[in-house]
Coordinates of C-alpha atoms and ligand atoms in Angstrom, one line a residue:
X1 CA 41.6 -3.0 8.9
X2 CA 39.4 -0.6 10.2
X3 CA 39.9 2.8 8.3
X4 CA 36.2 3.4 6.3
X5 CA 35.7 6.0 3.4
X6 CA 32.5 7.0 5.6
X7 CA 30.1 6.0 7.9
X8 CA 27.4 5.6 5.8
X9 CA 26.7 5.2 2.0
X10 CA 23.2 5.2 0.7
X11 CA 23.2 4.1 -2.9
X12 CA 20.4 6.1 -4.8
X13 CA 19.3 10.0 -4.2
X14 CA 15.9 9.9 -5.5
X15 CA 13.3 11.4 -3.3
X16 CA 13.4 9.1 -0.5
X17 CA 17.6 8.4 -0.2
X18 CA 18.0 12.5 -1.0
X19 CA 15.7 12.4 2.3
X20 CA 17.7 10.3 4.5
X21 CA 21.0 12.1 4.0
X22 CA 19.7 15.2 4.3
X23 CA 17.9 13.8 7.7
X24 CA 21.4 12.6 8.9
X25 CA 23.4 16.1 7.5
X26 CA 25.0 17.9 10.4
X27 CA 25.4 14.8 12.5
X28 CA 28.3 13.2 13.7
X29 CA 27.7 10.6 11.0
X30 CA 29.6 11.3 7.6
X31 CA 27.8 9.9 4.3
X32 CA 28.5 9.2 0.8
X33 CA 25.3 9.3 -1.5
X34 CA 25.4 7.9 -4.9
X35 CA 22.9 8.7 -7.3
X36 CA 23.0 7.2 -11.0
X37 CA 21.9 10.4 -12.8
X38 CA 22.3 13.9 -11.8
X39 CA 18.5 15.0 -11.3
X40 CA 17.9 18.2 -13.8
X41 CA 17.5 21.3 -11.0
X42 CA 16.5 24.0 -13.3
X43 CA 14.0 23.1 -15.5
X44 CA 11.6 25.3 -17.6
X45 CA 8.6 26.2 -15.1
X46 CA 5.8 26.9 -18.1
X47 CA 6.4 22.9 -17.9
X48 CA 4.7 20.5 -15.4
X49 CA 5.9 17.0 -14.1
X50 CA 4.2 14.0 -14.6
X51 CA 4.7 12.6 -12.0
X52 CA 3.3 13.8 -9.0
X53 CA 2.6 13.4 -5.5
X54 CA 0.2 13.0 -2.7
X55 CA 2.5 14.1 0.5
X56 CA 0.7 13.2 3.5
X57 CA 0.7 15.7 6.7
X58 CA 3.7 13.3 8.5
X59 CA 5.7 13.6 5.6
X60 CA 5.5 17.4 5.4
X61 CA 6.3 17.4 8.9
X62 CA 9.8 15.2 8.2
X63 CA 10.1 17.8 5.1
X64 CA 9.9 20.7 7.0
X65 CA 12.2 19.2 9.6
X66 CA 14.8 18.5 7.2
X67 CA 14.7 21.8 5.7
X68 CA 13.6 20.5 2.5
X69 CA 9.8 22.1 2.6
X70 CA 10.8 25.7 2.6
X71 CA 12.4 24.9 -0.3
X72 CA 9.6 24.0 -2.4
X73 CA 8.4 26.9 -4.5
X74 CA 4.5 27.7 -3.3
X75 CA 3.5 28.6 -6.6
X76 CA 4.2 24.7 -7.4
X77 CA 2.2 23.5 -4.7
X78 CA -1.3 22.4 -4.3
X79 CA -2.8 21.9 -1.3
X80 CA -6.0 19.1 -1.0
X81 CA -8.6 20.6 0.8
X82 CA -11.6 17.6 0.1
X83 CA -11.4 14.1 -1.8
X84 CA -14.4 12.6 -3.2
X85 CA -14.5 8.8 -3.9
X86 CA -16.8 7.2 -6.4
X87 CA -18.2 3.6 -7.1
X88 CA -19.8 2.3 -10.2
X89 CA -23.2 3.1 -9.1
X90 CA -25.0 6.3 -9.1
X91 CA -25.1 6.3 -4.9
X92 CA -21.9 5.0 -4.2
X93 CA -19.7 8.3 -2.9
X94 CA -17.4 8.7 0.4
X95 CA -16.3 12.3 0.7
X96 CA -14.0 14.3 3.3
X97 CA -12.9 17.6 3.9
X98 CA -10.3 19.6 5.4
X99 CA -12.6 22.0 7.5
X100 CA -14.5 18.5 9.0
X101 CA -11.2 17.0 9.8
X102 CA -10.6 20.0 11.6
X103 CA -7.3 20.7 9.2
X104 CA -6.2 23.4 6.7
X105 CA -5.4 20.5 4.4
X106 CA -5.7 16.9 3.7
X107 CA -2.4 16.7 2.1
X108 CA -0.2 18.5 -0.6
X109 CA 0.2 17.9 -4.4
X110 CA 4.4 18.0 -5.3
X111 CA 5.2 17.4 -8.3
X112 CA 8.6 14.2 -8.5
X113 CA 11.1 17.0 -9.9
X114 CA 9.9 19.9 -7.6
X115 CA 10.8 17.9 -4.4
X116 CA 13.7 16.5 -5.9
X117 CA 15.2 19.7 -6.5
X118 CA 14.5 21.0 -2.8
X119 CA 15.8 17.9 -0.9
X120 CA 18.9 18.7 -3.4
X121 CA 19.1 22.3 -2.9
X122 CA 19.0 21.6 1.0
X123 CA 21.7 18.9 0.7
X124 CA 24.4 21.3 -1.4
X125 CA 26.1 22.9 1.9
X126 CA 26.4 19.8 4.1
X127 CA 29.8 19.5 5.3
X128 CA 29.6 15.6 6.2
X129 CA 27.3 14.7 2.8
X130 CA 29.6 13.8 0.2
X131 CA 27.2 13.4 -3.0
X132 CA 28.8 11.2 -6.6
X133 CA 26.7 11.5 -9.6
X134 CA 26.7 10.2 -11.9
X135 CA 28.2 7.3 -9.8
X136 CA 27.8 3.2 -11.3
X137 CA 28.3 0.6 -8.5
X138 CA 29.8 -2.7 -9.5
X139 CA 30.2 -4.8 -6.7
X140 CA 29.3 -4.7 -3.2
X141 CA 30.9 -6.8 -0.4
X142 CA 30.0 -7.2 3.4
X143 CA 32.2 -8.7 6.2
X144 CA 32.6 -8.3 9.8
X145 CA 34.6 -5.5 9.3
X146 CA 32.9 -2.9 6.3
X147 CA 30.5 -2.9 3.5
X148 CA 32.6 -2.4 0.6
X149 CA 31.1 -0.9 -2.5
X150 CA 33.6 -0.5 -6.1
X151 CA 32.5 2.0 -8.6
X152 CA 32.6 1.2 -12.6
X153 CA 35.7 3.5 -12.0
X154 CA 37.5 0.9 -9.8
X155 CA 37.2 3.5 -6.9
X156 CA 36.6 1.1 -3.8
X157 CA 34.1 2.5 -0.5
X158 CA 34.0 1.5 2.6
X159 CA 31.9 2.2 5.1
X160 CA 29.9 0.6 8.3
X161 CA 26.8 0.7 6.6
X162 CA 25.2 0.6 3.0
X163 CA 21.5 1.7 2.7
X164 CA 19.7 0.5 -0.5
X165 CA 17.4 3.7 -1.6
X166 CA 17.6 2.9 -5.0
X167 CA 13.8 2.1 -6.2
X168 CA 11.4 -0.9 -6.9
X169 CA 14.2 -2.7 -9.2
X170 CA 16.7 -2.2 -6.2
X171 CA 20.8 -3.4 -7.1
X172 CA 21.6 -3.4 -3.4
X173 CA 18.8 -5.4 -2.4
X174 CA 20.1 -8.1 -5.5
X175 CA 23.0 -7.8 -4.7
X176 CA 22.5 -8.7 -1.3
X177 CA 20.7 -11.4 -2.6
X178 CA 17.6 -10.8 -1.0
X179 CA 14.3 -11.9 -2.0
X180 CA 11.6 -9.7 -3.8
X181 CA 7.8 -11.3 -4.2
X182 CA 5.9 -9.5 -6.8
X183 CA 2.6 -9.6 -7.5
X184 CA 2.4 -7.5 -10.9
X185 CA -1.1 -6.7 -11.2
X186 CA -1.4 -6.6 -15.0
X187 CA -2.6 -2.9 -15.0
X188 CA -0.4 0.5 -15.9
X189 CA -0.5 4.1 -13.9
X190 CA -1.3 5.8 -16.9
X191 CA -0.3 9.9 -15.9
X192 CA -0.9 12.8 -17.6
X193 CA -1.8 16.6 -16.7
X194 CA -4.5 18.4 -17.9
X195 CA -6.0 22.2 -17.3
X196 CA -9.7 22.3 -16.8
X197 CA -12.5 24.1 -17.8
X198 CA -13.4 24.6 -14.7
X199 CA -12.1 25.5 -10.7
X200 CA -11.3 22.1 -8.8
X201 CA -11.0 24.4 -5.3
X202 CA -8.6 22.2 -4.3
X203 CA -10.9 18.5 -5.1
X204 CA -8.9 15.3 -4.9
X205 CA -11.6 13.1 -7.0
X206 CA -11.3 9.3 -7.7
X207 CA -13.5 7.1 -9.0
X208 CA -13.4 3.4 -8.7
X209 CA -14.8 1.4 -11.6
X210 CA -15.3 -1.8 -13.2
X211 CA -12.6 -0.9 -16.1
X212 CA -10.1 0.9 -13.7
X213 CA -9.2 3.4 -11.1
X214 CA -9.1 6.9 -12.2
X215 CA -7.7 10.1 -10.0
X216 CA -7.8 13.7 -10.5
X217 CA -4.9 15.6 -8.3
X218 CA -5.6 19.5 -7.9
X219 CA -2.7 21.1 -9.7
X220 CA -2.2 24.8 -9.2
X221 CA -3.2 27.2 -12.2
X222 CA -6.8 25.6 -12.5
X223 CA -4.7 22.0 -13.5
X224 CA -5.2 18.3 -12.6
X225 CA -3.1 15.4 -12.8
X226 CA -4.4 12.2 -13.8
X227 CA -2.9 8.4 -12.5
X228 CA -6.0 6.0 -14.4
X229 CA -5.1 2.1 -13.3
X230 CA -5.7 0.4 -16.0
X231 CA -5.4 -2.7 -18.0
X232 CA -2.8 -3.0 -20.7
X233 CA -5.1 -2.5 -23.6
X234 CA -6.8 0.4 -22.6
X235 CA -3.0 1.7 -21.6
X236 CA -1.9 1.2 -25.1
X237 CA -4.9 3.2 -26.3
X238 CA -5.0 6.2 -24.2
X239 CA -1.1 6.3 -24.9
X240 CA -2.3 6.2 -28.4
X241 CA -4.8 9.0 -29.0
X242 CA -4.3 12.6 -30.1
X243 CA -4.4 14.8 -27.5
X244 CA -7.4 16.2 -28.3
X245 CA -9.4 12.5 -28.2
X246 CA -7.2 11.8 -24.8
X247 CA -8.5 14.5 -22.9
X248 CA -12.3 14.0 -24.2
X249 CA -12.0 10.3 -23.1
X250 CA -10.5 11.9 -19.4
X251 CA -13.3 14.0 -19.4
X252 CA -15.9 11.9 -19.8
X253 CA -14.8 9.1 -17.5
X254 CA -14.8 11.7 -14.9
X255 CA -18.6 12.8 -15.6
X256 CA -17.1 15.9 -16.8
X257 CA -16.5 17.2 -13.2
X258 CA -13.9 19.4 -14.1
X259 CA -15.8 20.6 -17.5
X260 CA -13.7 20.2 -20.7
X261 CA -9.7 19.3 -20.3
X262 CA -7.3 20.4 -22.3
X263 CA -3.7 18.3 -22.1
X264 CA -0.5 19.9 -20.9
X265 CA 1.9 17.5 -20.4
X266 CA 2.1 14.3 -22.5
X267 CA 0.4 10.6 -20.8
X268 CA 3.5 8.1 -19.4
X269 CA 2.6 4.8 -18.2
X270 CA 4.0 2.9 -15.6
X271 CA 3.5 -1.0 -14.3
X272 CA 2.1 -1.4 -11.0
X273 CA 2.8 -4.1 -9.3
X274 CA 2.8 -4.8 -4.9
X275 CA 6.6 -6.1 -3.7
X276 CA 7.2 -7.1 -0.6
X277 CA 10.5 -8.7 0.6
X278 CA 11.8 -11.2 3.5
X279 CA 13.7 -8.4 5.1
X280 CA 14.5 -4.9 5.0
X281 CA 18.1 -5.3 6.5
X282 CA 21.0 -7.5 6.8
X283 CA 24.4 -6.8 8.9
X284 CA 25.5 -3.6 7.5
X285 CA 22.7 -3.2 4.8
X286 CA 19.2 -1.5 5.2
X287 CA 16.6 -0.8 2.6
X288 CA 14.2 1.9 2.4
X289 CA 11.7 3.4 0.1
X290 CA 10.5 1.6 -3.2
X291 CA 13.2 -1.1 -2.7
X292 CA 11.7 -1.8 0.5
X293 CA 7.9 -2.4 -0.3
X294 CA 5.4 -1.0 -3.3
X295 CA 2.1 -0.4 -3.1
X296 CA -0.9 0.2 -5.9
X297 CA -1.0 3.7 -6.5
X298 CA -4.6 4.4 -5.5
X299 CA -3.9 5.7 -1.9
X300 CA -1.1 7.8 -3.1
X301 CA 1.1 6.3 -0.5
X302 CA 4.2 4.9 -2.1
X303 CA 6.9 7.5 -1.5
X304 CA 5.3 8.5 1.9
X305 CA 5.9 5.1 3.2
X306 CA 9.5 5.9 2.0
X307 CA 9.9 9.1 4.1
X308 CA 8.2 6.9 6.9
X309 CA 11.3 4.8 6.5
X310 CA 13.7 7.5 6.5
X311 CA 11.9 8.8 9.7
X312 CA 12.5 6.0 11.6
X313 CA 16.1 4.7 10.5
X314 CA 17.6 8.5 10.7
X315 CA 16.0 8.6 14.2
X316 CA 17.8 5.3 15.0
X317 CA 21.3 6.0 13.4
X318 CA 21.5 9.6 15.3
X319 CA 20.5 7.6 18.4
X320 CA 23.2 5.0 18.0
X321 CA 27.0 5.1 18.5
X322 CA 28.3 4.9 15.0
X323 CA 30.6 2.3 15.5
X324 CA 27.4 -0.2 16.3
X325 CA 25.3 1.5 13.1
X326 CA 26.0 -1.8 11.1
X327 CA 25.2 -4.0 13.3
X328 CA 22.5 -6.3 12.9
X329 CA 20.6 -6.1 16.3
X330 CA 20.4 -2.7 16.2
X331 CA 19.1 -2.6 12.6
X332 CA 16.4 -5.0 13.2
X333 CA 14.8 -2.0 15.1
X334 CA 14.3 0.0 12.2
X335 CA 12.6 -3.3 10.9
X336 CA 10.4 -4.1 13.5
X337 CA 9.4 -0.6 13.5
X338 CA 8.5 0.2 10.2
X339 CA 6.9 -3.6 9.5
X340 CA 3.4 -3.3 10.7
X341 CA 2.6 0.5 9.0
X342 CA 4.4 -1.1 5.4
X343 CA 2.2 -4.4 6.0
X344 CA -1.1 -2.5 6.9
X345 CA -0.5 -0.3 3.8
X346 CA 0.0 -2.9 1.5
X347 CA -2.4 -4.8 2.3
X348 CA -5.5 -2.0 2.6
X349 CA -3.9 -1.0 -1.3
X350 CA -4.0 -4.6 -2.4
X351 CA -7.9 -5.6 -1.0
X352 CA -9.1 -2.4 -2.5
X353 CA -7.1 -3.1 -5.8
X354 CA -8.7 -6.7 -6.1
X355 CA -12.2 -5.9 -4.6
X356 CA -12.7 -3.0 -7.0
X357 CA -11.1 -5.1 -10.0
X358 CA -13.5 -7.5 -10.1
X359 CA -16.7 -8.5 -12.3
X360 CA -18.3 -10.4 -9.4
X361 CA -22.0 -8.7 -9.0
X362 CA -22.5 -9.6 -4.9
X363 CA -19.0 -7.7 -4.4
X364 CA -20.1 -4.5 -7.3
X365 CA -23.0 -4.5 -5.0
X366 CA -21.0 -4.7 -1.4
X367 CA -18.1 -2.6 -2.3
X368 CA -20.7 0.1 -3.6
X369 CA -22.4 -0.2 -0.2
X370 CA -19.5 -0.2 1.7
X371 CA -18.6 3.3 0.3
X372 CA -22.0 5.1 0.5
X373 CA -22.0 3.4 4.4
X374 CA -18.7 4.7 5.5
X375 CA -19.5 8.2 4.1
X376 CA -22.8 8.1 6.2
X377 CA -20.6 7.3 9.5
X378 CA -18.4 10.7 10.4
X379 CA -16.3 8.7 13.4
X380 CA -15.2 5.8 10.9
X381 CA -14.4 8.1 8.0
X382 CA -12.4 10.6 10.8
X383 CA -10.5 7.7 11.7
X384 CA -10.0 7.0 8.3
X385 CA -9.1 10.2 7.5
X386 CA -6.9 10.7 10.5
X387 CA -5.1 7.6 9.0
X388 CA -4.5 8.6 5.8
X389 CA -3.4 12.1 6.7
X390 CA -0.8 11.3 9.4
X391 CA 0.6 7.8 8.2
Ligands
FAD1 C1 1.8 5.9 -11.4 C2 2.3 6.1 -10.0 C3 1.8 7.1 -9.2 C4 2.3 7.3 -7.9 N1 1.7 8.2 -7.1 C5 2.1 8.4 -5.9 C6 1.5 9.4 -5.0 O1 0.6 10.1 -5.3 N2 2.0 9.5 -3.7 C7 3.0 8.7 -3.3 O2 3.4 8.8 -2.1 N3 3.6 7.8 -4.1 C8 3.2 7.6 -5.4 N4 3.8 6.7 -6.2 C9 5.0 5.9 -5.7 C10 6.3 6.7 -5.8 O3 6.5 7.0 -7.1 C11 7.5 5.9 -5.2 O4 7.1 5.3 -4.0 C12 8.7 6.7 -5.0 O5 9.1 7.3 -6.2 C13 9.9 5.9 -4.4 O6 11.0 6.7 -4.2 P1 12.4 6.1 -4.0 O7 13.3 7.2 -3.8 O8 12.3 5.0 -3.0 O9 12.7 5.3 -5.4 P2 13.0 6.0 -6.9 O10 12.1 7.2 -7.1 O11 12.9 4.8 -7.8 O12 14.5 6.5 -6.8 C14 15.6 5.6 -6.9 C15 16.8 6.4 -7.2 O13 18.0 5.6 -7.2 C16 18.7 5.8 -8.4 N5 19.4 4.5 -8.7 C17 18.8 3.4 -9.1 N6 19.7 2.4 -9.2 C18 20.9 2.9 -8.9 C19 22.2 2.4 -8.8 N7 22.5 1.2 -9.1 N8 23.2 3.3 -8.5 C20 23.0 4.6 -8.2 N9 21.7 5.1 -8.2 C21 20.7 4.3 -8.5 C22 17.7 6.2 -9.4 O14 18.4 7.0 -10.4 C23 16.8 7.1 -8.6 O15 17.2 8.4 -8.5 C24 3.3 6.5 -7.5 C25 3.9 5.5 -8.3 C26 3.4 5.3 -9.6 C27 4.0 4.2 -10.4

C-alpha cells in the first residue's frame, strides 16, 4: 500500500525544522510539520528573550532565501561589528572587526522567539505545509514501504520520509533507536540580559577564564546578553542573587567594560553538554539541528550548524525525485556532506572548552600566548574570521 499522508514529516518546528519546511514550501514536495507547543507569536516587545543568537553571514543568507529574514523586525536586531577575546592574563586579547574583514558585519544578534516568529510568519500561506500543534507522537514505524508516525490522538501519518528536528533530547532519534554519546561537561549556560551604562557600538566581548567563559552579545537599545559557562556552584549562585548583586557580579567579571549593568530580563541556566551520534540518517529518517550534534556554546554556533543542515538536505530533497527521498543511498549524501563541518565544529568547541577549563599553569601560559599570537597575525585571524562568519 502505497497511498502516504505526505511526502515528508519533520517532527519538531523550533528554529531549525521551522527552517526546513519553509526551505521546501512551494516545491513539489508536500510536508506535515509537527511541533509540540504552539510558539507564542505576539509577545510584549518592552520584553527581551533570553535566549539569543549569534547568526552567522551563511545563515542569514539561507534566512533571506527562505523569506524568513525580511521578517525579522530591525529594531530587534543587532548587528556585530568587532569581537574581543580575552585570557586570564593582562596581554592575552584576539580582536576583529567588520571594517578589517572587509564586511558590514560579523554576524547578527536574534533573539530564539524573534526568529521563531518570522520562520512562522513565512510558513502561514504555504499551500503544501500542513503545520499540527500542539501535535504528541506516540509511535513511529519504518518499512520498505512508509515511515508511519501515530499521534496521542490515534491519527496515523504516513509519509516517505520522517526528519527528526526535534532538539538535543530528540524522540525520533530514540525512537529510531539510535545512539547519542554525550559528554556533559559539568558547567551551565547561565543567560541573562542586561542594559549598560555605557555604548557597546556593536562589541561582541568574551573572556575566557580560569572559573568560566563569559560573553557579552550587543543587544539593541544600549543592551547586552550574557551566556557565562560555568560550573554548577557558581550557576546556583548567580541564579541566586538579587538582581542588583547579579549584575554587580556581571559587571565586574567583565572589567566593567560596559560601565554599570542594570538586569532586564531574569538569569536561566542551561546544561551544556557536546553529543554526537553514529548517524544522522537511516532509510526514511534524517536528523538535523540539535538532535543531530551539540556543541559548547562559546562559538555561538549551535543552531547555525542546524540551518547548515537544513541547507544541505532541502537542497538534496528538491534535487531528488520524491519517490527516492527515503531512500537510504540518497540520504547518506546529506550525511557525508554535512559530517566534516559538524566534526570540525565540535571538535574546535570542545579543545577550547577543555584547554580553557583547566588549572594546568604550562597550558594558562600557552593558551594565553596562543591568543595574543593569533591577534598579532592578520592572515590567520582573516582566515579565522572568514571561518566563523561563513560556516
Ligand atoms: C546557553 C546556550 C546558548 C546558545 N547560544 C547560541 C548562539 O549564540 N548561537 C547559536 O547558533 N546557537 C546557540 N545555542 C544553541 C542553540 O540553542 C541550538 O543549537 C538550537 O536551539 C537548536 O535548534 P533546534 O531547532 O535543532 O532544536 P530546539 O530549539 O530544541 O527545537 C526543537 C523543537 O522540537 C519540539 N519538539 C521536541 N520534541 C517534540 C516531539 N516529540 N514532538 C513534537 N515536537 C517536539 C520542541 O517543542 C521544539 O520546538 C546555544 C545553546 C545554549 C544552551
Amino acid at each position: 500500500m502505497k497511498n502516504y499522508d505526505a511526502d515528508l514529516i519533520i517532527v519538531g518546528g523550533g528554529l531549525v525544522g521551522a527552517a526546513l519546511a519553509l526551505a521546501l514550501k512551494n516545491t513539489s514536495l508536500s510536508i506535515i510539520l509537527l511541533e509540540g507547543r504552539e510558539p507564542a507569536l505576539d509577545f510584549d516587545l518592552a520584553s527581551w528573550d533570553q535566549r539569543v543568537y549569534a547568526i552567522s553571514r551563511a545563515s542569514r543568507k539561507l534566512l533571506t532565501k527562505i523569506g524568513a529574514w525580511e521578517r525579522v523586525r530591525t529594531e530587534r536586531l543587532s548587528p556585530i561589528t568587532s569581537m574581543k577575546i580575552r585570557g586570564d592574563a593582562p596581554n592575552a586579547k584576539l580582536e576583529f572587526n567588520a571594517l578589517e574583514s572587509g564586511v558590514d558585519e560579523l554576524a547578527y544578534i536574534v533573539e530564539n522567539r524573534e526568529l521563531q516568529r518570522a520562520l512562522w510568519l513565512a510558513l502561514a500561506d504555504s499551500a503544501n505545509v500542513q503545520i499540527i500543534t500542539p501535535a504528541e507522537p506516540e509511535s513511529l514505524a519504518i518499512d520498505h514501504d512508509a515511515a508511519t508516525l501515530t499521534l496521542s490522538d490515534s491519527r496515523e501519518l504516513r509519509a516517505r520520509l520522517v526528519i527528526g528536528a526535534d532538539g538535543a533530547n530528540s524522540w525520533v532519534r530514540r525512537q529510531m533507536q539510535i545512539e547519542a554519546h554525550s559528554k556533559p561537561y559539568a558547567q551551565f549556560g547561565v543567560v541573562a540580559n542586561f542594559s549598560c551604562e555605557k555604548p557597546h557600538y556593536g562589541a561582541a566581548q568574551q573572556w575566557f577564564k580560569t572559573d568560566g567563559i563569559l560573553a557579552w552579545l550587543p543587544l539593541p537599545q544600549q543592551q547586552m546578553s550574557m551566556v557565562w559557562s560555568c560550573d554548577e556552584s557558581q550557576k546556583d549562585e548567580l541564579l541566586g542573587l538579587k538582581p542588583e548583586l547579579l549584575a554587580e557580579q556581571v559587571a565586574a567579571a567583565g572589567h566593567r567594560a560596559l560601565g554599570e549593568l542594570k538586569l532586564v530580563t531574569p538569569p536561566a541556566a542551561f546544561p551544556l553538554k557536546l553529543m554526537q551520534i553514529e548517524t544522522c540518517v537511516k532509510t526514511r529518517l534524517a536528523l538535523v539541528g540539535d538532535a543531530a550534534h551539540t556543541v559548547h556554546p562559546l562559538a555561538g554556533q549551535g543552531v547555525n550548524l542546524g540551518f547548515g543542515d537544513v541547507a544541505e538536505l532541502a537542497n538534496l530533497l528538491t534535487k531528488t525525485h520524491p519517490e527516492r527521498i527515503g531512500d537510504l543511498l540518497v540520504l547518506r549524501r546529506y550525511e557525508r556532506a554535512r559530517r566534516e563541518s559538524v566534526l570540525l565544529m565540535q571538535t574546535v568547541c570542545d579543545g577550547l572548552q577543555q584547554l580553557f577549563n583547566n588549572q594546568n599553569p604550562i597550558l594558562k601560559s600557552l593558551r594565553n600566548f596562543g591568543l595574543g599570537f593569533t591577534d598579532a597575525l592578520p592572515w590567520i585571524k582573516r582566515q579565522l574570521i572568514r571561518h566563523a562568519m561563513d560556516s
